[in-house]
C-alpha positions as CSV (number, residue, x, y, z in Angstrom):
1,M,-0.1,0.0,-0.1
2,T,1.3,3.6,-0.7
3,G,-0.8,5.8,0.9
4,G,-1.5,7.2,4.4
5,S,0.2,5.2,7.3
6,G,2.7,3.7,4.8
7,G,4.5,7.1,4.3
8,T,4.5,8.0,7.9
9,T,6.1,5.0,9.1
10,R,9.0,5.5,6.6
11,R,9.7,8.9,7.5
12,P,10.7,8.2,11.2
13,S,12.7,5.2,10.1
14,A,14.7,7.3,7.7
15,A,15.4,10.0,10.5
16,S,16.6,7.7,12.9
17,R,18.7,6.0,10.2
18,S,20.5,9.3,9.7
19,R,21.4,10.2,13.0
20,G,25.1,9.4,13.2
21,A,27.4,6.5,12.1
22,P,29.2,4.0,14.4
23,S,33.0,4.0,14.3
24,S,33.3,0.4,13.3
25,S,34.5,-0.4,9.8
26,A,32.1,-3.3,9.5
27,P,29.1,-2.3,7.5
28,D,26.1,-0.7,9.5
29,P,23.2,-3.1,9.3
30,D,20.9,0.1,9.3
31,A,22.7,1.6,6.6
32,R,22.6,-1.6,4.6
33,R,18.6,-1.7,5.0
34,A,18.6,2.1,3.9
35,A,20.6,1.1,0.8
36,A,18.3,-1.8,0.0
37,A,15.3,0.6,0.4
38,A,16.8,3.2,-1.7
39,A,17.8,0.7,-4.3
40,A,14.0,-0.9,-4.1
41,R,12.5,2.6,-4.6
42,R,14.7,3.2,-7.8
43,S,13.6,-0.2,-9.0
44,G,10.0,0.6,-8.5
45,R,9.4,-1.9,-5.8
46,G,8.9,0.4,-3.1
47,D,9.9,-0.2,0.7
48,H,7.0,-2.5,1.8
49,G,7.4,-5.5,3.8
50,P,8.7,-6.1,7.6
51,L,9.9,-2.6,7.9
52,R,6.4,-0.9,7.9
53,V,4.8,-3.8,9.8
54,M,7.5,-3.9,12.2
55,A,6.7,0.0,13.0
56,V,2.8,-0.5,13.6
57,S,1.8,-1.1,17.2
58,A,-0.7,-3.8,18.2
59,R,-3.6,-1.4,18.5
60,T,-3.2,-0.2,15.1
61,L,-3.3,-3.5,13.7
62,L,-6.5,-4.3,15.5
63,L,-8.2,-1.2,14.3
64,L,-7.0,-1.9,10.8
65,G,-8.5,-5.5,11.1
66,I,-11.7,-4.0,12.1
67,A,-11.7,-1.5,9.0
68,S,-11.0,-4.2,6.7
69,V,-13.8,-6.5,7.9
70,A,-16.3,-3.6,8.0
71,L,-15.1,-2.7,4.2
72,L,-15.5,-6.2,3.1
73,S,-18.9,-6.4,4.9
74,V,-20.1,-3.3,3.1
75,A,-18.8,-4.6,-0.3
76,F,-20.4,-8.1,0.5
77,L,-23.8,-6.5,1.5
78,A,-23.7,-4.0,-1.6
79,Y,-22.9,-7.1,-4.0
80,T,-25.6,-9.6,-2.4
81,G,-28.1,-6.9,-1.8
82,G,-29.0,-6.8,-5.2
83,W,-29.2,-10.7,-5.3
84,W,-31.4,-10.4,-2.5
85,Q,-33.6,-8.0,-4.1
86,A,-33.7,-9.8,-7.3
87,E,-34.6,-13.1,-5.4
88,A,-37.4,-11.3,-3.6
89,E,-38.5,-9.9,-6.8
90,S,-38.3,-13.5,-8.5
91,E,-40.2,-15.0,-5.7
92,G,-42.9,-12.4,-6.0
93,A,-43.0,-12.8,-9.8
94,A,-43.3,-16.8,-9.3
95,A,-46.2,-16.1,-6.8
96,L,-48.2,-14.1,-9.2
97,R,-47.7,-16.4,-11.8
98,R,-49.0,-19.2,-9.7
99,M,-52.1,-16.9,-8.8
100,A,-52.6,-16.3,-12.6
101,R,-52.8,-20.1,-13.1
102,S,-55.0,-20.6,-10.3
103,V,-57.8,-18.4,-12.0
104,T,-57.0,-19.9,-15.4
105,P,-59.4,-22.9,-16.8
106,L,-57.9,-26.0,-17.7
107,D,-57.0,-26.0,-21.6
108,A,-59.3,-28.9,-22.1
109,P,-62.8,-29.2,-23.9
110,R,-65.5,-28.4,-21.5
111,M,-67.8,-31.0,-20.3
112,M,-71.3,-28.8,-20.7
113,D,-70.3,-28.3,-24.4
114,L,-71.1,-32.0,-25.1
115,P,-74.0,-32.4,-27.3
116,Q,-75.9,-34.5,-25.0
117,F,-76.1,-31.5,-22.7
118,Q,-77.7,-29.3,-25.4
119,G,-81.1,-29.4,-27.2
120,D,-84.0,-31.3,-25.5
121,H,-82.0,-32.2,-22.5
122,K,-80.9,-28.6,-21.6
123,E,-84.4,-27.1,-22.2
124,S,-86.1,-29.8,-20.0
125,L,-84.1,-28.5,-17.1
126,Y,-84.5,-24.8,-17.9
127,W,-86.8,-23.9,-15.2
128,G,-86.7,-25.6,-11.8
129,T,-86.8,-25.3,-8.0
130,Y,-83.3,-24.1,-8.2
131,R,-83.2,-21.6,-5.1
132,P,-82.7,-23.9,-2.2
133,N,-82.0,-21.4,0.1
134,V,-85.6,-20.0,0.3
135,Y,-88.6,-22.0,1.2
136,L,-90.0,-21.9,-2.4
137,G,-87.8,-20.4,-5.1
138,I,-88.0,-21.0,-8.8
139,R,-85.3,-19.9,-11.4
140,A,-84.0,-20.7,-14.9
141,R,-80.6,-22.3,-15.5
142,T,-79.2,-19.1,-17.0
143,P,-76.9,-16.4,-15.4
144,L,-79.6,-13.7,-15.4
145,S,-82.9,-15.2,-14.8
146,L,-86.3,-14.5,-14.2
147,I,-87.0,-15.6,-10.4
148,A,-90.1,-16.3,-8.4
149,G,-90.5,-17.3,-4.9
150,L,-93.0,-17.3,-1.8
151,M,-93.0,-15.3,1.5
152,W,-95.8,-15.6,4.2
153,I,-96.1,-13.9,7.7
154,G,-95.7,-16.0,10.3
155,V,-97.0,-15.5,13.9
156,K,-95.0,-16.7,17.0
157,N,-95.7,-15.6,20.4
158,G,-98.1,-12.9,19.1
159,Q,-95.3,-11.4,16.9
160,Y,-95.4,-11.1,13.3
161,F,-92.4,-12.5,11.1
162,I,-91.7,-12.6,7.4
163,R,-90.7,-16.2,6.6
164,H,-88.7,-16.5,3.1
165,V,-85.1,-17.6,3.7
166,C,-84.8,-21.3,5.2
167,Q,-83.7,-20.8,8.7
168,D,-83.8,-23.0,11.7
169,S,-84.5,-19.9,13.9
170,D,-88.1,-20.0,12.3
171,E,-88.9,-22.6,14.3
172,L,-90.7,-24.6,11.6
173,S,-91.9,-27.9,12.9
174,K,-91.8,-29.3,9.3
175,Y,-90.5,-28.2,5.9
176,G,-89.1,-30.2,3.1
177,W,-90.0,-32.0,-0.2
178,A,-92.3,-34.8,0.2
179,D,-92.0,-35.6,-3.6
180,H,-89.6,-34.5,-6.3
181,N,-88.3,-35.9,-9.3
182,G,-85.7,-33.4,-10.0
183,R,-87.3,-32.5,-13.4
184,D,-90.9,-31.2,-13.6
185,Y,-92.8,-32.1,-10.3
186,G,-92.4,-31.6,-6.5
187,R,-94.6,-31.2,-3.4
188,Q,-93.5,-29.7,-0.3
189,E,-94.9,-29.6,3.3
190,L,-94.4,-26.7,5.5
191,T,-95.8,-26.3,9.0
192,D,-95.4,-23.0,10.7
193,H,-96.8,-22.7,14.3
194,G,-100.6,-23.5,13.3
195,L,-100.1,-22.8,9.4
196,H,-99.8,-25.9,7.1
197,L,-98.6,-25.0,3.6
198,T,-98.4,-27.4,0.8
199,T,-96.7,-26.0,-2.1
200,S,-96.7,-28.0,-5.4
201,F,-94.7,-27.4,-8.6
202,L,-95.5,-28.7,-12.2
203,K,-93.8,-27.9,-15.4
204,E,-94.7,-28.7,-19.0
205,K,-94.0,-27.8,-22.5
206,G,-97.2,-27.5,-24.4
207,D,-98.6,-26.0,-27.5
208,G,-97.8,-22.4,-27.8
209,S,-95.0,-22.4,-25.1
210,G,-91.9,-20.6,-25.3
211,Y,-88.4,-21.8,-24.7
212,G,-88.3,-24.0,-21.5
213,G,-92.0,-24.2,-21.5
214,D,-94.6,-23.1,-18.7
215,W,-94.8,-23.9,-14.8
216,A,-97.4,-23.7,-12.1
217,V,-97.4,-23.3,-8.5
218,R,-100.4,-24.6,-6.3
219,L,-100.3,-22.9,-2.8
220,D,-102.8,-25.0,-0.3
221,A,-103.1,-23.5,3.1
222,K,-104.6,-24.9,5.9
223,N,-105.1,-24.8,9.8
224,E,-102.7,-27.0,11.6
225,G,-104.6,-28.1,14.6
226,S,-106.2,-25.6,17.2
227,S,-103.1,-24.0,18.0
228,L,-103.6,-20.9,15.2
229,S,-103.7,-17.6,17.0
230,E,-106.8,-15.2,16.9
231,A,-104.7,-12.8,14.4
232,Q,-103.7,-15.5,11.9
233,E,-107.2,-17.2,12.1
234,S,-108.9,-14.0,10.7
235,T,-106.4,-13.5,7.9
236,T,-103.3,-15.2,6.4
237,H,-101.0,-13.3,4.3
238,L,-99.0,-14.9,1.5
239,F,-96.7,-13.2,-0.8
240,F,-95.9,-14.3,-4.2
241,Y,-93.1,-12.5,-6.3
242,I,-91.3,-12.4,-9.7
243,A,-88.5,-10.6,-10.5
244,D,-85.7,-10.0,-13.2
245,E,-82.2,-10.4,-12.4
246,A,-81.2,-8.8,-15.6
247,G,-83.1,-5.4,-14.2
248,K,-85.6,-5.5,-17.3
249,L,-89.0,-3.7,-16.7
250,I,-92.0,-6.0,-15.5
251,T,-95.2,-4.6,-16.1
252,M,-97.9,-4.8,-13.3
253,G,-101.2,-6.1,-14.2
254,S,-104.7,-6.1,-12.6
255,H,-104.9,-6.5,-8.9
256,E,-108.5,-6.7,-8.6
257,P,-109.5,-10.2,-6.9
258,P,-110.5,-12.9,-9.5
259,S,-113.9,-13.8,-9.8
260,R,-113.6,-17.5,-10.3
261,G,-111.4,-16.9,-13.2
262,P,-107.7,-16.2,-14.0
263,V,-106.4,-12.7,-13.4
264,L,-103.0,-11.3,-15.1
265,L,-100.7,-10.1,-12.4
266,A,-97.6,-9.3,-14.6
267,S,-95.9,-9.5,-17.8
268,G,-92.7,-8.8,-19.2
269,S,-90.1,-10.0,-21.9
270,H,-86.8,-12.1,-21.6
271,E,-84.4,-12.5,-24.1
272,E,-84.6,-16.4,-23.9
273,I,-88.1,-17.1,-23.6
274,G,-89.6,-14.1,-25.3
275,D,-92.7,-12.4,-23.7
276,W,-94.1,-14.1,-20.6
277,E,-97.3,-13.6,-18.6
278,L,-98.2,-14.5,-14.8
279,Y,-101.6,-15.4,-13.6
280,L,-103.4,-16.3,-10.6
281,R,-106.6,-18.2,-10.0
282,S,-108.6,-19.0,-6.8
283,E,-111.9,-20.2,-6.1
284,D,-111.6,-18.6,-2.7
285,N,-112.4,-14.9,-1.3
286,L,-109.2,-13.3,-1.5
287,E,-107.8,-9.7,-1.2
288,I,-104.8,-8.8,-3.3
289,H,-102.2,-6.0,-2.6
290,R,-99.0,-5.3,-4.4
291,A,-95.6,-3.5,-4.5
292,G,-93.0,-2.8,-7.2
293,F,-89.4,-2.3,-6.7
294,Q,-86.4,-1.3,-8.9
295,T,-83.6,-3.5,-7.4
296,I,-80.4,-5.5,-8.4
297,S,-80.1,-7.2,-5.0
298,M,-82.5,-10.2,-5.3
299,H,-81.0,-11.8,-2.0
300,N,-82.8,-9.1,0.1
301,L,-86.4,-8.9,-1.2
302,S,-87.8,-10.0,2.2
303,D,-86.3,-6.7,3.4
304,L,-88.0,-4.5,0.8
305,V,-91.3,-6.4,1.6
306,Q,-90.9,-6.0,5.6
307,H,-90.0,-2.2,5.2
308,A,-93.0,-1.5,2.8
309,L,-95.5,-3.1,5.1
310,V,-94.2,-1.8,8.4
311,T,-94.2,1.7,6.5
312,N,-97.7,1.2,5.2
313,A,-99.0,0.0,8.7
314,R,-97.8,3.2,10.4
315,Q,-99.5,5.4,7.7
316,S,-102.8,3.6,7.3
317,G,-102.9,0.9,10.2
318,N,-103.3,-1.8,8.0
319,L,-100.6,-4.6,7.5
320,N,-100.8,-4.2,3.7
321,L,-98.4,-3.5,0.9
322,P,-98.9,0.1,-0.4
323,D,-100.3,-0.6,-4.0
324,M,-97.5,1.4,-5.2
325,T,-94.7,0.6,-7.8
326,E,-91.5,2.5,-8.3
327,D,-90.5,3.5,-11.8
328,S,-88.7,1.0,-13.9
329,S,-89.7,-2.1,-11.3
330,N,-87.9,-5.2,-12.0
331,A,-89.4,-7.1,-8.8
332,M,-93.3,-7.3,-8.2
333,I,-94.7,-8.7,-5.0
334,Y,-98.3,-9.6,-4.5
335,Q,-99.8,-10.1,-1.2
336,V,-102.6,-12.2,-1.4
337,S,-104.8,-12.1,2.2
338,I,-107.1,-15.2,2.5
339,K,-109.1,-17.0,5.2
340,L,-108.3,-20.4,5.9
341,P,-108.4,-23.1,4.2
342,A,-107.9,-21.7,0.7
343,K,-106.0,-22.9,-2.4
344,I,-104.4,-20.5,-4.9
345,D,-102.8,-21.5,-8.3
346,M,-100.1,-19.1,-10.0
347,V,-99.3,-19.9,-13.6
348,F,-96.2,-18.8,-15.5
349,L,-96.5,-18.7,-19.4
350,S,-93.6,-18.3,-21.5
351,G,-93.9,-17.3,-25.4
352,A,-96.9,-15.1,-24.8
353,G,-96.1,-12.9,-27.6
354,S,-96.5,-16.0,-30.2
355,K,-98.9,-15.9,-33.0
356,N,-101.0,-18.4,-31.4
357,P,-100.2,-18.3,-27.6
358,M,-103.3,-20.4,-26.5
359,T,-103.4,-18.6,-23.4
360,A,-106.8,-19.6,-22.0
361,E,-106.0,-23.5,-22.9
362,R,-102.8,-23.2,-21.1
363,V,-104.0,-21.5,-17.9
364,N,-106.9,-23.9,-17.7
365,R,-104.3,-26.9,-18.0
366,L,-102.3,-25.8,-15.4
367,T,-105.0,-24.4,-12.5
368,G,-108.1,-25.8,-11.0
369,P,-109.3,-29.3,-11.3
370,M,-107.0,-30.4,-14.4
371,L,-104.0,-29.2,-12.2
372,S,-105.4,-31.3,-9.4
373,T,-105.7,-34.3,-11.8
374,R,-102.1,-34.0,-13.1
375,L,-100.7,-33.4,-9.7
376,E,-102.0,-36.5,-8.7
377,S,-100.8,-38.4,-11.6
378,K,-97.2,-37.0,-11.1
379,Q,-97.3,-38.1,-7.5
380,K,-98.4,-41.9,-8.5
381,D,-95.8,-41.8,-11.0
382,F,-92.9,-40.9,-8.7
383,E,-93.9,-43.6,-6.0
384,E,-94.1,-46.1,-8.7
385,R,-90.7,-45.2,-10.0
386,Y,-89.1,-44.9,-6.6
387,D,-90.3,-48.4,-5.9
388,Q,-89.0,-49.8,-9.1
389,I,-85.6,-48.2,-9.0
390,F,-84.9,-48.9,-5.3
391,N,-86.4,-52.5,-5.2
392,V,-89.1,-51.8,-2.6
393,N,-90.6,-54.9,-1.6
394,N,-93.7,-55.6,0.7
395,K,-91.7,-55.9,4.0
396,I,-91.1,-52.4,3.9
397,V,-94.0,-50.3,6.2
398,S,-95.6,-47.2,4.8
399,K,-93.6,-45.1,7.4
400,E,-90.6,-46.4,6.1
401,L,-91.3,-45.6,2.4
402,S,-92.5,-42.1,3.2
403,V,-88.9,-41.4,5.1
404,G,-87.2,-42.8,1.8
405,R,-89.1,-40.9,-0.6
406,A,-88.9,-37.8,1.4
407,A,-84.7,-38.3,1.7
408,L,-84.7,-38.7,-2.1
409,S,-86.9,-35.8,-2.5
410,S,-85.1,-33.6,-0.5
411,L,-81.9,-34.3,-2.4
412,L,-83.6,-33.6,-5.8
413,G,-85.5,-30.7,-4.5
414,G,-82.3,-29.1,-3.0
415,I,-80.7,-29.0,-6.5
416,G,-79.7,-25.7,-7.2
417,Y,-78.3,-23.5,-10.0
418,F,-75.8,-20.9,-9.1
419,Y,-73.7,-18.3,-11.1
420,G,-70.7,-16.0,-10.3
421,Q,-67.0,-15.9,-9.5
422,S,-65.4,-17.6,-6.3
423,K,-62.9,-15.5,-4.3
424,I,-59.4,-17.0,-4.4
425,A,-57.3,-15.9,-1.7
426,L,-53.9,-14.1,-2.7
427,P,-50.6,-15.4,-0.8
428,K,-49.8,-13.8,2.5
429,G,-48.5,-10.2,2.3
430,F,-50.0,-9.8,-1.2
431,S,-53.1,-7.5,-1.9
432,Q,-54.8,-5.6,-4.9
433,K,-54.6,-2.0,-5.1
434,N,-58.2,-1.6,-3.6
435,G,-56.9,-3.7,-0.5
436,D,-58.7,-6.7,-1.8
437,K,-57.1,-9.9,-0.2
438,Y,-58.3,-12.1,-3.1
439,I,-58.7,-12.4,-7.0
440,P,-61.7,-13.6,-8.9
441,Y,-62.1,-17.2,-10.4
442,W,-63.5,-16.9,-14.1
443,P,-67.3,-16.4,-14.0
444,A,-69.1,-19.8,-13.9
445,A,-72.4,-21.6,-13.6
446,L,-72.8,-24.5,-11.0
447,Y,-75.7,-26.8,-11.2
448,T,-75.5,-28.9,-7.9
449,A,-77.3,-30.7,-4.9
450,V,-76.6,-28.8,-1.4
451,P,-75.6,-30.4,1.9
452,S,-78.6,-28.2,3.8
453,R,-81.0,-25.6,2.7
454,S,-80.7,-23.8,6.1
455,F,-77.0,-23.8,6.8
456,F,-75.3,-24.8,3.5
457,P,-77.5,-24.0,0.6
458,R,-74.4,-24.2,-1.9
459,G,-72.1,-26.2,-3.4
460,F,-69.5,-28.4,-1.7
461,L,-67.3,-30.4,-3.5
462,W,-66.8,-33.6,-1.4
463,D,-70.6,-33.8,-0.4
464,E,-71.5,-33.7,-4.1
465,G,-69.9,-37.2,-4.8
466,F,-72.0,-38.7,-2.0
467,H,-75.2,-37.1,-3.3
468,Q,-74.5,-38.3,-7.0
469,L,-74.4,-42.1,-5.4
470,V,-78.1,-41.6,-5.1
471,I,-78.8,-39.2,-7.8
472,W,-77.2,-41.4,-10.6
473,R,-79.5,-44.3,-9.7
474,W,-82.5,-42.0,-10.3
475,D,-81.6,-40.1,-13.2
476,A,-78.1,-40.6,-14.6
477,H,-78.4,-37.5,-17.1
478,I,-78.8,-35.1,-14.1
479,S,-76.2,-36.8,-12.2
480,M,-73.8,-36.4,-15.2
481,D,-75.0,-32.8,-15.6
482,I,-74.1,-32.2,-12.2
483,I,-70.7,-33.6,-12.2
484,G,-70.1,-32.1,-15.6
485,H,-70.6,-28.6,-13.9
486,W,-68.1,-29.6,-11.2
487,L,-65.5,-30.8,-13.6
488,D,-65.6,-27.6,-15.6
489,L,-64.5,-25.7,-12.6
490,I,-61.1,-27.3,-12.7
491,N,-58.3,-24.9,-13.3
492,A,-54.9,-25.0,-15.2
493,D,-53.4,-26.7,-12.1
494,G,-56.0,-29.3,-11.6
495,W,-57.3,-27.6,-8.9
496,I,-61.1,-27.3,-7.9
497,P,-62.5,-24.7,-5.2
498,R,-63.7,-26.9,-2.6
499,E,-66.6,-24.7,-1.7
500,Q,-68.8,-22.9,-4.2
501,I,-70.3,-19.4,-3.3
502,L,-71.4,-18.1,-6.3
503,G,-73.8,-15.1,-6.5
504,A,-75.3,-12.7,-3.8
505,E,-77.8,-15.2,-2.5
506,A,-75.2,-17.8,-1.7
507,L,-72.8,-15.1,-0.3
508,S,-75.5,-13.9,1.9
509,K,-75.5,-17.2,3.7
510,V,-71.6,-17.4,4.5
511,P,-69.5,-15.9,7.1
512,E,-66.8,-13.7,5.7
513,E,-64.1,-15.7,7.2
514,F,-65.1,-18.9,5.3
515,V,-65.6,-17.0,1.7
516,L,-61.8,-17.2,0.5
517,Q,-60.8,-20.5,-1.2
518,Y,-57.2,-21.3,-1.3
519,P,-55.3,-23.0,-4.1
520,S,-53.3,-25.2,-1.9
521,N,-56.3,-26.8,-0.2
522,G,-58.4,-29.5,-1.6
523,N,-61.3,-31.8,-0.8
524,P,-61.8,-35.6,-1.0
525,P,-62.3,-36.6,-4.7
526,T,-65.6,-38.5,-4.0
527,L,-66.8,-37.8,-7.5
528,F,-64.8,-40.9,-8.5
529,L,-67.2,-42.8,-6.4
530,A,-70.1,-41.9,-8.6
531,L,-68.2,-42.2,-11.7
532,R,-67.0,-45.7,-10.9
533,D,-70.6,-46.8,-10.2
534,L,-71.7,-45.3,-13.7
535,A,-68.9,-47.3,-15.3
536,S,-69.7,-50.6,-13.4
537,A,-73.3,-50.3,-14.4
538,I,-72.6,-50.0,-17.8
539,H,-70.7,-53.3,-17.5
540,A,-73.6,-54.7,-15.5
541,H,-76.1,-53.8,-18.5
542,Q,-78.0,-51.5,-16.3
543,F,-78.4,-48.8,-19.1
544,S,-80.0,-49.0,-22.6
545,D,-77.7,-48.9,-25.4
546,E,-78.2,-45.1,-25.9
547,E,-77.7,-44.0,-22.4
548,A,-74.7,-46.5,-22.2
549,E,-73.2,-44.4,-25.1
550,K,-73.8,-41.3,-23.6
551,I,-72.2,-42.2,-20.3
552,S,-69.0,-43.6,-22.5
553,T,-68.7,-40.3,-24.2
554,F,-69.1,-38.4,-20.9
555,L,-66.5,-40.5,-19.4
556,K,-64.1,-40.3,-22.3
557,R,-64.3,-36.5,-22.2
558,A,-64.0,-36.4,-18.4
559,Y,-60.8,-38.6,-18.4
560,V,-58.6,-35.4,-19.2
561,R,-60.0,-33.5,-16.5
562,L,-60.2,-36.3,-13.9
563,N,-56.4,-37.0,-14.6
564,S,-55.4,-33.4,-14.1
565,W,-57.4,-33.5,-10.9
566,F,-55.6,-36.9,-9.9
567,Q,-52.3,-35.3,-10.5
568,W,-52.9,-32.1,-8.4
569,F,-53.4,-34.4,-5.4
570,N,-50.2,-36.2,-6.1
571,S,-48.0,-33.1,-6.6
572,T,-49.7,-30.8,-3.8
573,Q,-50.8,-33.2,-1.3
574,S,-48.1,-35.5,-0.8
575,G,-46.2,-35.9,2.4
576,K,-42.5,-35.2,3.4
577,Y,-42.0,-39.0,3.2
578,E,-42.3,-41.2,0.1
579,G,-46.0,-42.7,0.1
580,T,-47.3,-40.2,2.5
581,F,-50.1,-37.6,2.2
582,F,-51.7,-35.0,4.1
583,W,-54.4,-32.6,4.0
584,H,-53.0,-29.0,3.5
585,G,-54.9,-26.0,5.0
586,R,-54.9,-26.7,8.8
587,D,-54.6,-23.9,11.1
588,N,-51.4,-24.3,12.7
589,M,-51.3,-20.6,14.5
590,T,-54.5,-20.9,16.1
591,T,-54.9,-20.8,20.0
592,R,-58.6,-21.7,20.2
593,E,-58.5,-25.2,19.3
594,L,-56.5,-28.1,21.1
595,N,-56.9,-30.0,17.8
596,P,-57.0,-27.7,14.8
597,K,-59.9,-28.8,12.5
598,T,-59.2,-30.3,9.2
599,L,-61.9,-28.7,6.9
600,T,-60.2,-29.9,3.8
601,S,-60.8,-33.6,4.7
602,G,-64.4,-33.4,4.9
603,L,-63.7,-35.1,8.1
604,D,-63.5,-31.6,10.0
605,D,-63.3,-32.8,13.9
606,Y,-61.5,-35.9,13.1
607,P,-58.7,-36.2,15.8
608,R,-55.4,-35.6,14.2
609,A,-52.1,-34.1,15.5
610,S,-52.3,-31.1,17.7
611,H,-49.7,-29.3,16.0
612,P,-50.2,-29.1,12.2
613,N,-46.9,-29.5,10.4
614,D,-45.8,-31.2,7.0
615,E,-44.6,-34.3,9.1
616,E,-48.3,-35.5,9.3
617,R,-49.5,-38.5,7.5
618,H,-53.3,-38.7,7.0
619,V,-54.5,-42.1,6.3
620,D,-57.8,-41.0,4.8
621,L,-56.2,-39.2,2.2
622,R,-54.2,-42.1,1.3
623,C,-57.3,-44.0,1.0
624,W,-58.7,-41.5,-1.3
625,M,-55.6,-41.7,-3.5
626,L,-56.0,-45.6,-3.6
627,L,-59.6,-45.0,-4.7
628,A,-59.0,-42.3,-7.2
629,T,-56.1,-44.6,-8.9
630,N,-58.2,-47.8,-9.1
631,C,-61.2,-45.6,-10.6
632,M,-58.9,-44.0,-13.1
633,R,-57.5,-47.4,-14.1
634,S,-61.0,-48.8,-14.3
635,I,-62.2,-46.0,-16.6
636,A,-59.2,-46.3,-18.7
637,G,-59.8,-49.9,-19.3
638,F,-63.3,-49.4,-20.0
639,L,-62.6,-46.9,-22.6
640,K,-59.9,-49.1,-24.0
641,M,-57.4,-46.4,-23.9
642,D,-53.6,-46.4,-23.8
643,S,-52.4,-49.7,-22.5
644,S,-49.1,-48.1,-21.3
645,L,-51.2,-45.5,-19.2
646,E,-53.3,-48.2,-17.7
647,K,-50.1,-50.1,-16.8
648,V,-48.6,-47.1,-15.0
649,L,-51.8,-46.6,-13.1
650,Y,-51.8,-50.4,-12.0
651,E,-48.1,-49.9,-11.0
652,Y,-49.2,-47.0,-8.8
653,L,-52.1,-48.9,-7.2
654,H,-50.1,-51.6,-6.5
655,W,-47.2,-49.4,-4.9
656,L,-49.9,-47.7,-2.9
657,C,-51.4,-50.8,-1.5
658,L,-48.0,-52.4,-0.7
659,S,-45.8,-49.5,0.3
660,H,-45.6,-49.1,4.2
661,L,-45.6,-46.0,5.8
662,P,-42.2,-45.1,7.9
663,T,-42.2,-46.6,11.4
664,Y,-40.8,-44.7,14.3
665,S,-39.9,-45.8,17.8
666,F,-40.6,-43.7,21.0
667,S,-38.7,-43.9,23.9
């Protein structure tokens, strides 16, 4: 080194060397060193070396060492800091890429684009009781539908309550479908503190009908025992409504009570069904009031009705709707006040603007005595088909029969149609500019059964596989339609959001903390149970040739999606050790539970490790993987697919069966 301290140490040394010379004739060592130094300077090598070091104190050396380390540290940080930043940016970019994939559909032909789900099949399922979260709700299988439904005023402990959304807190002693065939007929019984309501639904496609056909609802209200309050004995208030989710204007018809004939309540137009009309017919004395609203919030119609009733009651003293409509109303509510017992028929006609609508004939077929006859016929058909499909014999008593029919009917009557976008959680530390901690899934439809109309009126992935074990036996085409909708929700990684909360109605029933879906979390692949059964039923010749062909076509298209789903489990739910699997998504930070729940497994409260981590091995998931592998292999063999693929699946199945989990000794 040539700067600073190097020069300073040389000068004192030179000065000391020039202070006199010994008298000895022998060469002076200092002189020799000085001469060597001078020669070194002349040759350009400088006077570095032991001389400078020998002149530095230990304290100076220590300070020099500390300074050198500090300089090196600064240099290292300056160099590696850029690497760290680049690494952080790289990790962030990778996370964003993963999130983009999580909301990207799988690149494969859609299940619902199959020809068998178009045409007559699609139209036959257009209308239905597809709003399981309300006591009676009708809609079409289309994103922006006309919706219809029932409310009534219930009386409990002398207080009035609006009944609309299924809630256990309403304390109805009974509600549910006694009969339902999943397509065009259903009968439901509701008992609310002395009021007994039977709601019947019938659908048909007749001459003059528009797309999807016509439908009728019969409301049969009676006293239930002698516990009915005086207020309800005098007058019972039912509310029937129709609304357009697209916001299109609904024209109000007459509100005069019918005189033993149909009365036009409302009319409008919808792009899929054309012009439509809603009629009411009853042989009983009744009073009709109405209200029209402009709203896009179909999930809070009961709030609008309650507010209108309360406001009008304060002004007029009557518990009636105000007989007023807002401009451009797209929701019409009709209050029908009756004395019990009473029977009311509501008829919806599609294609009312056609050249030959045959309105009178169609209304007549769906009301009065003709409707009674047809409902009785449908009930008989349902019971006979139930007995045939489920091999009912004379040993089964009538009570057991009614329980079985009600169970099937509640399952079929609980099928709903939903449309919207799931909310997918962003990785921890990420948020959108507006503060949202999620990104939306692509807009999608879901046709599905639901686990519970009051608590869980939405689609749950693992529940649906069990639902289909029953539904396919009743109607394989409905079952494939439902499974197809679920498989179309698979993303580019092979993941399906386990809980589907699509649309405002579904969201209104879900606590906020359960709305977000996590791409790392799955649900048992129970759909394989039903798919394996369908393939086995073909082998057993349980279907006609035409049905078998449709099921085979369905399985062939489904295979790509099933394989992607299967591979997602293998790649994301595998354990730390070979041959192990564990359910991701357990909360390892909670202090509220001794044994944190495993919601992803479906067995929420099943005892598992008290401190979740990647050392866990969940035997139930290993069993599901065994089932899925076996089903994939069976389908591959059934479809006569690539034999090498079947061999790979066989080897994997063999490995799952014979490989053992690691063993540990505990001291």
